[in-house]
């Protein structure tokens, strides 16, 4: 079955080899309070402790590591204002590659500064009049740069899959695996890993309620595009799944669940108060579904990916209140 997909388990094994030494092997944390609240055993894969603060380092580093000498000499371009931009910028710096990041002119100063801090060049665009994907493609064509998109790329997906492979290796077999879902790089990669390592595991993706394009697409069997959702889960404000990620999700995932912003905020608070960890709103998606009782956990072991911890502290404090 895997043969039909853009990513195989072998690709994930190869990605693990490439990222080892560069990426952190993040911890798997447990909490008896969380277990009591959810009614099952929860194994949290803490990508908030990953380099640059999110799992996206895995996919970006894997993709850039595969560049040919010619590609390395020319550089990489990406369009993102979030964690993927930082992941590409840091990976490029570590590998000695020039990076150009296309960001909206109104991107938060902290995000611009973070990408610049890793040595990336920023190319601003106007959200109202310019299309970031077209601009990325144009820069790639003009300057010979290689475009690495945030999720719809086999090397990115394989890199993200290393997260579930490590989780299952460290935590043992799982009955369920839940990950946040934006464009589906994380979910598709993790699904391929989980299917290979514990074939009976039920796999779920979790989206913000306001942006349930993934669930709509999953249910009707084709990629549905929606307007940019208004949600505190800024890492999942994608409008559609990808042409590589969708078939994997459709083929391996049991269901797509949704949670509200209020449920995300409560979950953030739980992690701060009880487990002493900072998890960004998007990073709380899978855990929020578990705490809200969206899946049956009685007597079962669930792997829950906490995908990142990058949140502006002022905003974080507001959300906790
Ligand atoms: C990008 C991102 C996601 C969504 O990942 P996709 O591969 O687009 O589905 C989830 N959480 C965090 C923290 C992210 O940065």
mmCIF file of C-alpha atoms and ligand atoms in Angstrom:
data_model
loop_
_atom_site.group_PDB
_atom_site.id
_atom_site.type_symbol
_atom_site.label_atom_id
_atom_site.label_comp_id
_atom_site.label_asym_id
_atom_site.label_seq_id
_atom_site.Cartn_x
_atom_site.Cartn_y
_atom_site.Cartn_z
ATOM 1 C CA UNK A 1 0.000 0.000 0.000
ATOM 2 C CA UNK A 2 2.845 2.356 0.926
ATOM 3 C CA UNK A 3 4.197 2.048 -2.608
ATOM 4 C CA UNK A 4 1.463 4.354 -3.841
ATOM 5 C CA UNK A 5 2.526 7.129 -1.459
ATOM 6 C CA UNK A 6 5.178 9.808 -1.937
ATOM 7 C CA UNK A 7 6.914 8.630 1.242
ATOM 8 C CA UNK A 8 7.842 5.121 2.396
ATOM 9 C CA UNK A 9 9.044 3.933 5.770
ATOM 10 C CA UNK A 10 12.519 3.501 4.223
ATOM 11 C CA UNK A 11 12.519 7.228 3.446
ATOM 12 C CA UNK A 12 11.852 7.929 7.123
ATOM 13 C CA UNK A 13 14.677 5.623 8.186
ATOM 14 C CA UNK A 14 16.991 7.464 5.765
ATOM 15 C CA UNK A 15 15.780 10.814 7.134
ATOM 16 C CA UNK A 16 16.619 9.678 10.657
ATOM 17 C CA UNK A 17 20.178 9.038 9.559
ATOM 18 C CA UNK A 18 20.441 12.502 8.014
ATOM 19 C CA UNK A 19 19.016 14.465 10.941
ATOM 20 C CA UNK A 20 20.704 12.546 13.750
ATOM 21 C CA UNK A 21 23.338 14.738 15.334
ATOM 22 C CA UNK A 22 21.591 17.878 14.084
ATOM 23 C CA UNK A 23 18.053 17.449 15.483
ATOM 24 C CA UNK A 24 17.341 16.776 19.145
ATOM 25 C CA UNK A 25 15.847 13.464 20.113
ATOM 26 C CA UNK A 26 13.044 15.108 22.071
ATOM 27 C CA UNK A 27 11.728 13.593 25.311
ATOM 28 C CA UNK A 28 8.484 11.665 25.765
ATOM 29 C CA UNK A 29 6.791 13.023 28.896
ATOM 30 C CA UNK A 30 3.990 11.495 30.928
ATOM 31 C CA UNK A 31 1.684 12.875 33.610
ATOM 32 C CA UNK A 32 -0.619 10.945 35.900
ATOM 33 C CA UNK A 33 -2.856 14.029 36.129
ATOM 34 C CA UNK A 34 -3.145 14.076 32.345
ATOM 35 C CA UNK A 35 -3.892 10.349 32.277
ATOM 36 C CA UNK A 36 -6.625 10.750 34.887
ATOM 37 C CA UNK A 37 -8.133 13.631 32.968
ATOM 38 C CA UNK A 38 -8.093 11.776 29.648
ATOM 39 C CA UNK A 39 -8.970 8.330 30.993
ATOM 40 C CA UNK A 40 -6.046 6.527 29.311
ATOM 41 C CA UNK A 41 -2.262 6.502 29.131
ATOM 42 C CA UNK A 42 -0.809 9.507 27.310
ATOM 43 C CA UNK A 43 2.715 9.668 25.910
ATOM 44 C CA UNK A 44 3.573 13.233 24.942
ATOM 45 C CA UNK A 45 6.250 13.665 22.256
ATOM 46 C CA UNK A 46 7.636 17.073 23.159
ATOM 47 C CA UNK A 47 8.648 18.851 19.958
ATOM 48 C CA UNK A 48 8.430 22.141 21.834
ATOM 49 C CA UNK A 49 11.955 21.095 22.883
ATOM 50 C CA UNK A 50 13.089 20.557 19.278
ATOM 51 C CA UNK A 51 15.690 22.914 17.782
ATOM 52 C CA UNK A 52 14.089 26.262 16.858
ATOM 53 C CA UNK A 53 11.114 25.152 18.954
ATOM 54 C CA UNK A 54 9.086 22.901 16.645
ATOM 55 C CA UNK A 55 9.156 19.624 14.700
ATOM 56 C CA UNK A 56 9.603 21.567 11.439
ATOM 57 C CA UNK A 57 13.366 21.411 11.880
ATOM 58 C CA UNK A 58 13.172 17.691 11.052
ATOM 59 C CA UNK A 59 11.642 18.103 7.624
ATOM 60 C CA UNK A 60 13.614 21.178 6.644
ATOM 61 C CA UNK A 61 16.964 19.696 7.652
ATOM 62 C CA UNK A 62 16.192 16.440 5.859
ATOM 63 C CA UNK A 63 15.189 18.261 2.676
ATOM 64 C CA UNK A 64 18.226 20.580 2.635
ATOM 65 C CA UNK A 65 20.588 17.693 3.427
ATOM 66 C CA UNK A 66 19.541 16.096 0.152
ATOM 67 C CA UNK A 67 20.540 19.079 -1.998
ATOM 68 C CA UNK A 68 23.116 18.420 -4.714
ATOM 69 C CA UNK A 69 26.315 20.482 -4.745
ATOM 70 C CA UNK A 70 24.754 22.734 -7.343
ATOM 71 C CA UNK A 71 21.597 23.278 -5.293
ATOM 72 C CA UNK A 72 23.679 23.999 -2.186
ATOM 73 C CA UNK A 73 25.728 26.587 -4.047
ATOM 74 C CA UNK A 74 22.626 28.409 -5.305
ATOM 75 C CA UNK A 75 20.525 28.379 -2.126
ATOM 76 C CA UNK A 76 17.013 27.705 -0.841
ATOM 77 C CA UNK A 77 13.828 29.779 -0.855
ATOM 78 C CA UNK A 78 10.636 29.275 1.113
ATOM 79 C CA UNK A 79 7.409 31.117 1.780
ATOM 80 C CA UNK A 80 6.253 31.047 5.395
ATOM 81 C CA UNK A 81 6.146 33.445 8.290
ATOM 82 C CA UNK A 82 6.033 30.751 10.901
ATOM 83 C CA UNK A 83 8.020 27.812 12.168
ATOM 84 C CA UNK A 84 8.945 26.504 8.724
ATOM 85 C CA UNK A 85 10.773 29.757 7.928
ATOM 86 C CA UNK A 86 12.882 29.383 11.041
ATOM 87 C CA UNK A 87 13.440 25.693 10.341
ATOM 88 C CA UNK A 88 14.713 26.408 6.825
ATOM 89 C CA UNK A 89 16.807 29.346 8.028
ATOM 90 C CA UNK A 90 18.493 27.328 10.783
ATOM 91 C CA UNK A 91 18.997 24.246 8.605
ATOM 92 C CA UNK A 92 20.521 26.381 5.854
ATOM 93 C CA UNK A 93 22.863 28.022 8.310
ATOM 94 C CA UNK A 94 24.007 24.674 9.702
ATOM 95 C CA UNK A 95 24.579 23.314 6.192
ATOM 96 C CA UNK A 96 26.225 26.468 4.851
ATOM 97 C CA UNK A 97 23.438 27.243 2.352
ATOM 98 C CA UNK A 98 22.038 30.685 1.453
ATOM 99 C CA UNK A 99 18.358 31.014 2.490
ATOM 100 C CA UNK A 100 15.713 33.450 1.246
ATOM 101 C CA UNK A 101 12.426 33.617 3.158
ATOM 102 C CA UNK A 102 9.332 35.211 1.609
ATOM 103 C CA UNK A 103 7.269 36.828 4.399
ATOM 104 C CA UNK A 104 4.273 39.165 4.489
ATOM 105 C CA UNK A 105 5.163 42.817 5.125
ATOM 106 C CA UNK A 106 3.066 42.689 8.311
ATOM 107 C CA UNK A 107 4.743 39.572 9.757
ATOM 108 C CA UNK A 108 5.372 39.836 13.527
ATOM 109 C CA UNK A 109 8.711 41.526 14.224
ATOM 110 C CA UNK A 110 9.794 38.606 16.408
ATOM 111 C CA UNK A 111 9.397 36.169 13.517
ATOM 112 C CA UNK A 112 11.303 38.387 11.107
ATOM 113 C CA UNK A 113 14.058 38.813 13.693
ATOM 114 C CA UNK A 114 14.209 35.058 14.355
ATOM 115 C CA UNK A 115 14.666 34.182 10.670
ATOM 116 C CA UNK A 116 17.239 36.986 10.244
ATOM 117 C CA UNK A 117 18.989 35.817 13.401
ATOM 118 C CA UNK A 118 19.600 32.473 11.706
ATOM 119 C CA UNK A 119 21.097 34.346 8.771
ATOM 120 C CA UNK A 120 18.210 34.210 6.276
ATOM 121 C CA UNK A 121 17.499 37.029 3.804
ATOM 122 C CA UNK A 122 13.899 38.243 4.040
ATOM 123 C CA UNK A 123 11.905 39.177 0.933
ATOM 124 C CA UNK A 124 8.704 40.957 2.023
ATOM 125 C CA UNK A 125 5.513 40.786 0.003
ATOM 126 C CA UNK A 126 2.142 42.510 0.131
ATOM 127 C CA UNK A 127 -0.588 40.124 1.307
ATOM 128 C CA UNK A 128 -3.250 42.009 -0.658
ATOM 129 C CA UNK A 129 -1.566 42.290 -4.011
ATOM 130 C CA UNK A 130 1.044 39.533 -4.200
ATOM 131 C CA UNK A 131 0.847 35.742 -4.118
ATOM 132 C CA UNK A 132 3.540 34.233 -1.903
ATOM 133 C CA UNK A 133 3.711 30.931 -3.739
ATOM 134 C CA UNK A 134 4.095 32.666 -7.103
ATOM 135 C CA UNK A 135 6.752 34.965 -5.674
ATOM 136 C CA UNK A 136 8.635 31.992 -4.216
ATOM 137 C CA UNK A 137 8.506 30.252 -7.587
ATOM 138 C CA UNK A 138 9.659 33.428 -9.352
ATOM 139 C CA UNK A 139 12.653 33.877 -7.022
ATOM 140 C CA UNK A 140 13.501 30.215 -7.490
ATOM 141 C CA UNK A 141 13.454 30.587 -11.282
ATOM 142 C CA UNK A 142 15.379 33.877 -11.368
ATOM 143 C CA UNK A 143 18.122 32.947 -8.921
ATOM 144 C CA UNK A 144 18.307 29.178 -9.323
ATOM 145 C CA UNK A 145 17.097 28.678 -5.748
ATOM 146 C CA UNK A 146 15.398 25.445 -4.685
ATOM 147 C CA UNK A 147 11.921 25.965 -3.280
ATOM 148 C CA UNK A 148 11.156 23.985 -0.126
ATOM 149 C CA UNK A 149 7.473 24.363 0.770
ATOM 150 C CA UNK A 150 6.234 23.933 4.356
ATOM 151 C CA UNK A 151 4.485 20.583 3.995
ATOM 152 C CA UNK A 152 3.814 19.312 0.490
ATOM 153 C CA UNK A 153 7.198 17.795 -0.291
ATOM 154 C CA UNK A 154 8.293 14.150 0.132
ATOM 155 C CA UNK A 155 11.564 15.023 1.898
ATOM 156 C CA UNK A 156 9.741 17.330 4.303
ATOM 157 C CA UNK A 157 7.131 14.664 5.017
ATOM 158 C CA UNK A 158 9.790 11.975 5.581
ATOM 159 C CA UNK A 159 11.621 14.274 8.001
ATOM 160 C CA UNK A 160 8.447 14.941 9.989
ATOM 161 C CA UNK A 161 7.810 11.180 10.159
ATOM 162 C CA UNK A 162 10.966 10.734 12.249
ATOM 163 C CA UNK A 163 9.005 12.262 15.126
ATOM 164 C CA UNK A 164 6.580 9.315 15.350
ATOM 165 C CA UNK A 165 9.355 6.793 14.724
ATOM 166 C CA UNK A 166 11.250 8.081 17.779
ATOM 167 C CA UNK A 167 8.080 8.230 19.856
ATOM 168 C CA UNK A 168 7.175 4.612 19.170
ATOM 169 C CA UNK A 169 10.750 3.465 19.731
ATOM 170 C CA UNK A 170 10.857 5.210 23.117
ATOM 171 C CA UNK A 171 7.281 4.640 24.317
ATOM 172 C CA UNK A 172 6.591 1.175 22.905
ATOM 173 C CA UNK A 173 3.574 0.135 20.836
ATOM 174 C CA UNK A 174 0.663 2.578 20.741
ATOM 175 C CA UNK A 175 -3.082 1.980 20.377
ATOM 176 C CA UNK A 176 -3.583 5.499 19.039
ATOM 177 C CA UNK A 177 -1.445 8.278 17.647
ATOM 178 C CA UNK A 178 -2.693 11.863 17.432
ATOM 179 C CA UNK A 179 -0.907 14.769 15.763
ATOM 180 C CA UNK A 180 -1.810 18.375 14.979
ATOM 181 C CA UNK A 181 -2.858 18.962 11.367
ATOM 182 C CA UNK A 182 -2.207 21.978 9.154
ATOM 183 C CA UNK A 183 -1.183 21.079 5.612
ATOM 184 C CA UNK A 184 -0.470 17.509 6.645
ATOM 185 C CA UNK A 185 3.326 17.147 6.514
ATOM 186 C CA UNK A 186 3.492 16.067 10.139
ATOM 187 C CA UNK A 187 0.434 13.812 10.039
ATOM 188 C CA UNK A 188 1.340 12.070 6.777
ATOM 189 C CA UNK A 189 4.957 11.413 7.777
ATOM 190 C CA UNK A 190 3.944 10.178 11.229
ATOM 191 C CA UNK A 191 1.219 7.990 9.724
ATOM 192 C CA UNK A 192 3.717 6.192 7.478
ATOM 193 C CA UNK A 193 6.046 5.606 10.445
ATOM 194 C CA UNK A 194 3.245 4.410 12.738
ATOM 195 C CA UNK A 195 1.779 2.074 10.123
ATOM 196 C CA UNK A 196 5.190 0.418 9.737
ATOM 197 C CA UNK A 197 6.072 0.224 13.441
ATOM 198 C CA UNK A 198 2.702 -0.581 15.015
ATOM 199 C CA UNK A 199 0.335 -1.603 12.228
ATOM 200 C CA UNK A 200 -2.836 -1.674 14.357
ATOM 201 C CA UNK A 201 -2.404 1.819 15.766
ATOM 202 C CA UNK A 202 -5.316 4.190 15.032
ATOM 203 C CA UNK A 203 -4.016 7.463 13.615
ATOM 204 C CA UNK A 204 -5.826 10.793 14.004
ATOM 205 C CA UNK A 205 -5.126 14.331 12.851
ATOM 206 C CA UNK A 206 -6.504 17.280 14.816
ATOM 207 C CA UNK A 207 -7.413 20.644 13.286
ATOM 208 C CA UNK A 208 -8.810 23.897 14.618
ATOM 209 C CA UNK A 209 -12.621 23.892 14.419
ATOM 210 C CA UNK A 210 -12.513 27.151 12.425
ATOM 211 C CA UNK A 211 -10.352 25.585 9.715
ATOM 212 C CA UNK A 212 -11.641 22.069 9.106
ATOM 213 C CA UNK A 213 -10.629 21.812 5.437
ATOM 214 C CA UNK A 214 -8.711 18.637 6.280
ATOM 215 C CA UNK A 215 -11.755 16.943 7.740
ATOM 216 C CA UNK A 216 -13.897 18.034 4.796
ATOM 217 C CA UNK A 217 -11.301 16.712 2.364
ATOM 218 C CA UNK A 218 -10.920 13.460 4.290
ATOM 219 C CA UNK A 219 -14.671 12.872 4.298
ATOM 220 C CA UNK A 220 -15.350 13.666 0.653
ATOM 221 C CA UNK A 221 -12.214 12.189 -0.871
ATOM 222 C CA UNK A 222 -10.765 15.236 -2.621
ATOM 223 C CA UNK A 223 -8.787 18.276 -1.532
ATOM 224 C CA UNK A 224 -11.139 21.026 -0.354
ATOM 225 C CA UNK A 225 -9.791 24.587 -0.134
ATOM 226 C CA UNK A 226 -11.260 26.973 2.445
ATOM 227 C CA UNK A 227 -10.633 30.622 3.364
ATOM 228 C CA UNK A 228 -7.802 31.317 5.847
ATOM 229 C CA UNK A 229 -9.296 30.332 9.218
ATOM 230 C CA UNK A 230 -9.407 32.693 12.194
ATOM 231 C CA UNK A 231 -7.899 30.722 15.053
ATOM 232 C CA UNK A 232 -5.230 31.026 17.737
ATOM 233 C CA UNK A 233 -3.607 27.939 16.158
ATOM 234 C CA UNK A 234 -1.506 30.008 13.753
ATOM 235 C CA UNK A 235 0.553 27.023 12.619
ATOM 236 C CA UNK A 236 -2.597 25.365 11.276
ATOM 237 C CA UNK A 237 -4.015 28.325 9.351
ATOM 238 C CA UNK A 238 -3.531 26.422 6.126
ATOM 239 C CA UNK A 239 -6.337 26.457 3.582
ATOM 240 C CA UNK A 240 -5.822 23.042 1.998
ATOM 241 C CA UNK A 241 -3.967 19.740 2.276
ATOM 242 C CA UNK A 242 -1.242 18.976 -0.246
ATOM 243 C CA UNK A 243 -1.219 16.767 -3.311
ATOM 244 C CA UNK A 244 1.423 14.548 -1.646
ATOM 245 C CA UNK A 245 0.059 14.690 1.902
ATOM 246 C CA UNK A 246 -3.607 14.094 1.097
ATOM 247 C CA UNK A 247 -3.364 10.552 -0.362
ATOM 248 C CA UNK A 248 -1.336 9.379 2.652
ATOM 249 C CA UNK A 249 -3.822 10.897 5.082
ATOM 250 C CA UNK A 250 -6.762 9.486 3.193
ATOM 251 C CA UNK A 251 -5.150 6.047 3.097
ATOM 252 C CA UNK A 252 -3.761 5.663 6.625
ATOM 253 C CA UNK A 253 -5.637 7.968 8.970
ATOM 254 C CA UNK A 254 -8.706 6.831 10.915
ATOM 255 C CA UNK A 255 -10.320 10.248 11.243
ATOM 256 C CA UNK A 256 -9.729 13.995 11.453
ATOM 257 C CA UNK A 257 -10.945 15.629 14.681
ATOM 258 C CA UNK A 258 -11.412 19.290 15.549
ATOM 259 C CA UNK A 259 -11.092 21.403 18.696
ATOM 260 C CA UNK A 260 -12.120 24.959 19.569
ATOM 261 C CA UNK A 261 -9.806 27.849 20.461
ATOM 262 C CA UNK A 262 -11.162 27.732 24.027
ATOM 263 C CA UNK A 263 -10.158 24.072 24.291
ATOM 264 C CA UNK A 264 -6.678 24.953 22.980
ATOM 265 C CA UNK A 265 -6.269 27.714 25.565
ATOM 266 C CA UNK A 266 -7.340 25.387 28.397
ATOM 267 C CA UNK A 267 -4.843 22.796 27.211
ATOM 268 C CA UNK A 268 -2.031 25.370 27.057
ATOM 269 C CA UNK A 269 -2.843 26.267 30.605
ATOM 270 C CA UNK A 270 -2.784 22.626 31.682
ATOM 271 C CA UNK A 271 0.700 22.164 30.239
ATOM 272 C CA UNK A 272 1.988 25.321 31.916
ATOM 273 C CA UNK A 273 0.421 24.641 35.283
ATOM 274 C CA UNK A 274 0.730 20.886 35.636
ATOM 275 C CA UNK A 275 3.624 19.858 33.428
ATOM 276 C CA UNK A 276 5.619 23.115 33.504
ATOM 277 C CA UNK A 277 5.995 23.242 29.732
ATOM 278 C CA UNK A 278 5.264 25.981 27.200
ATOM 279 C CA UNK A 279 3.303 24.610 24.244
ATOM 280 C CA UNK A 280 2.071 26.974 21.513
ATOM 281 C CA UNK A 281 -1.652 26.912 20.585
ATOM 282 C CA UNK A 282 -1.093 24.816 17.442
ATOM 283 C CA UNK A 283 1.067 22.447 19.454
ATOM 284 C CA UNK A 284 -1.900 21.765 21.752
ATOM 285 C CA UNK A 285 -4.288 20.521 19.035
ATOM 286 C CA UNK A 286 -3.806 16.775 19.546
ATOM 287 C CA UNK A 287 -3.747 17.019 23.335
ATOM 288 C CA UNK A 288 -6.875 19.185 23.375
ATOM 289 C CA UNK A 289 -8.782 16.528 21.408
ATOM 290 C CA UNK A 290 -7.748 13.929 23.944
ATOM 291 C CA UNK A 291 -8.764 16.086 26.937
ATOM 292 C CA UNK A 292 -12.065 16.946 25.267
ATOM 293 C CA UNK A 293 -12.893 13.259 24.951
ATOM 294 C CA UNK A 294 -12.990 13.185 21.149
ATOM 295 C CA UNK A 295 -11.523 9.655 21.122
ATOM 296 C CA UNK A 296 -12.131 6.604 23.300
ATOM 297 C CA UNK A 297 -9.049 6.119 25.463
ATOM 298 C CA UNK A 298 -10.260 3.678 28.125
ATOM 299 C CA UNK A 299 -7.378 1.341 28.947
ATOM 300 C CA UNK A 300 -5.455 2.422 25.862
ATOM 301 C CA UNK A 301 -2.064 3.987 25.174
ATOM 302 C CA UNK A 302 -2.060 7.118 23.069
ATOM 303 C CA UNK A 303 0.931 8.896 21.550
ATOM 304 C CA UNK A 304 0.221 12.641 21.479
ATOM 305 C CA UNK A 305 2.510 14.933 19.499
ATOM 306 C CA UNK A 306 3.068 18.379 21.053
ATOM 307 C CA UNK A 307 4.308 19.954 17.848
ATOM 308 C CA UNK A 308 5.902 23.202 19.021
ATOM 309 C CA UNK A 309 6.419 25.838 21.683
ATOM 310 C CA UNK A 310 6.903 29.107 19.795
ATOM 311 C CA UNK A 311 4.456 31.650 21.116
ATOM 312 C CA UNK A 312 4.869 35.343 21.761
ATOM 313 C CA UNK A 313 4.993 35.670 25.558
ATOM 314 C CA UNK A 314 2.547 38.608 25.707
ATOM 315 C CA UNK A 315 0.047 36.615 23.659
ATOM 316 C CA UNK A 316 0.721 33.525 25.776
ATOM 317 C CA UNK A 317 -0.024 35.416 28.988
ATOM 318 C CA UNK A 318 -3.247 36.802 27.479
ATOM 319 C CA UNK A 319 -4.396 33.334 26.427
ATOM 320 C CA UNK A 320 -3.673 31.856 29.856
ATOM 321 C CA UNK A 321 -5.877 34.515 31.423
HETATM 322 C C1 LIG B 1 3.440 23.721 10.904
HETATM 323 C C2 LIG B 1 2.951 23.330 12.241
HETATM 324 C C3 LIG B 1 1.894 22.402 12.380
HETATM 325 C C4 LIG B 1 1.163 21.826 11.201
HETATM 326 O O1 LIG B 1 2.014 20.991 10.439
HETATM 327 P P1 LIG B 1 1.615 20.517 8.973
HETATM 328 O O2 LIG B 1 2.766 19.681 8.532
HETATM 329 O O3 LIG B 1 1.433 21.747 8.139
HETATM 330 O O4 LIG B 1 0.347 19.768 9.095
HETATM 331 C C5 LIG B 1 1.537 22.033 13.656
HETATM 332 N N1 LIG B 1 2.143 22.545 14.743
HETATM 333 C C6 LIG B 1 3.149 23.426 14.655
HETATM 334 C C7 LIG B 1 3.775 23.934 15.902
HETATM 335 C C8 LIG B 1 3.591 23.848 13.395
HETATM 336 O O5 LIG B 1 4.599 24.739 13.315
#
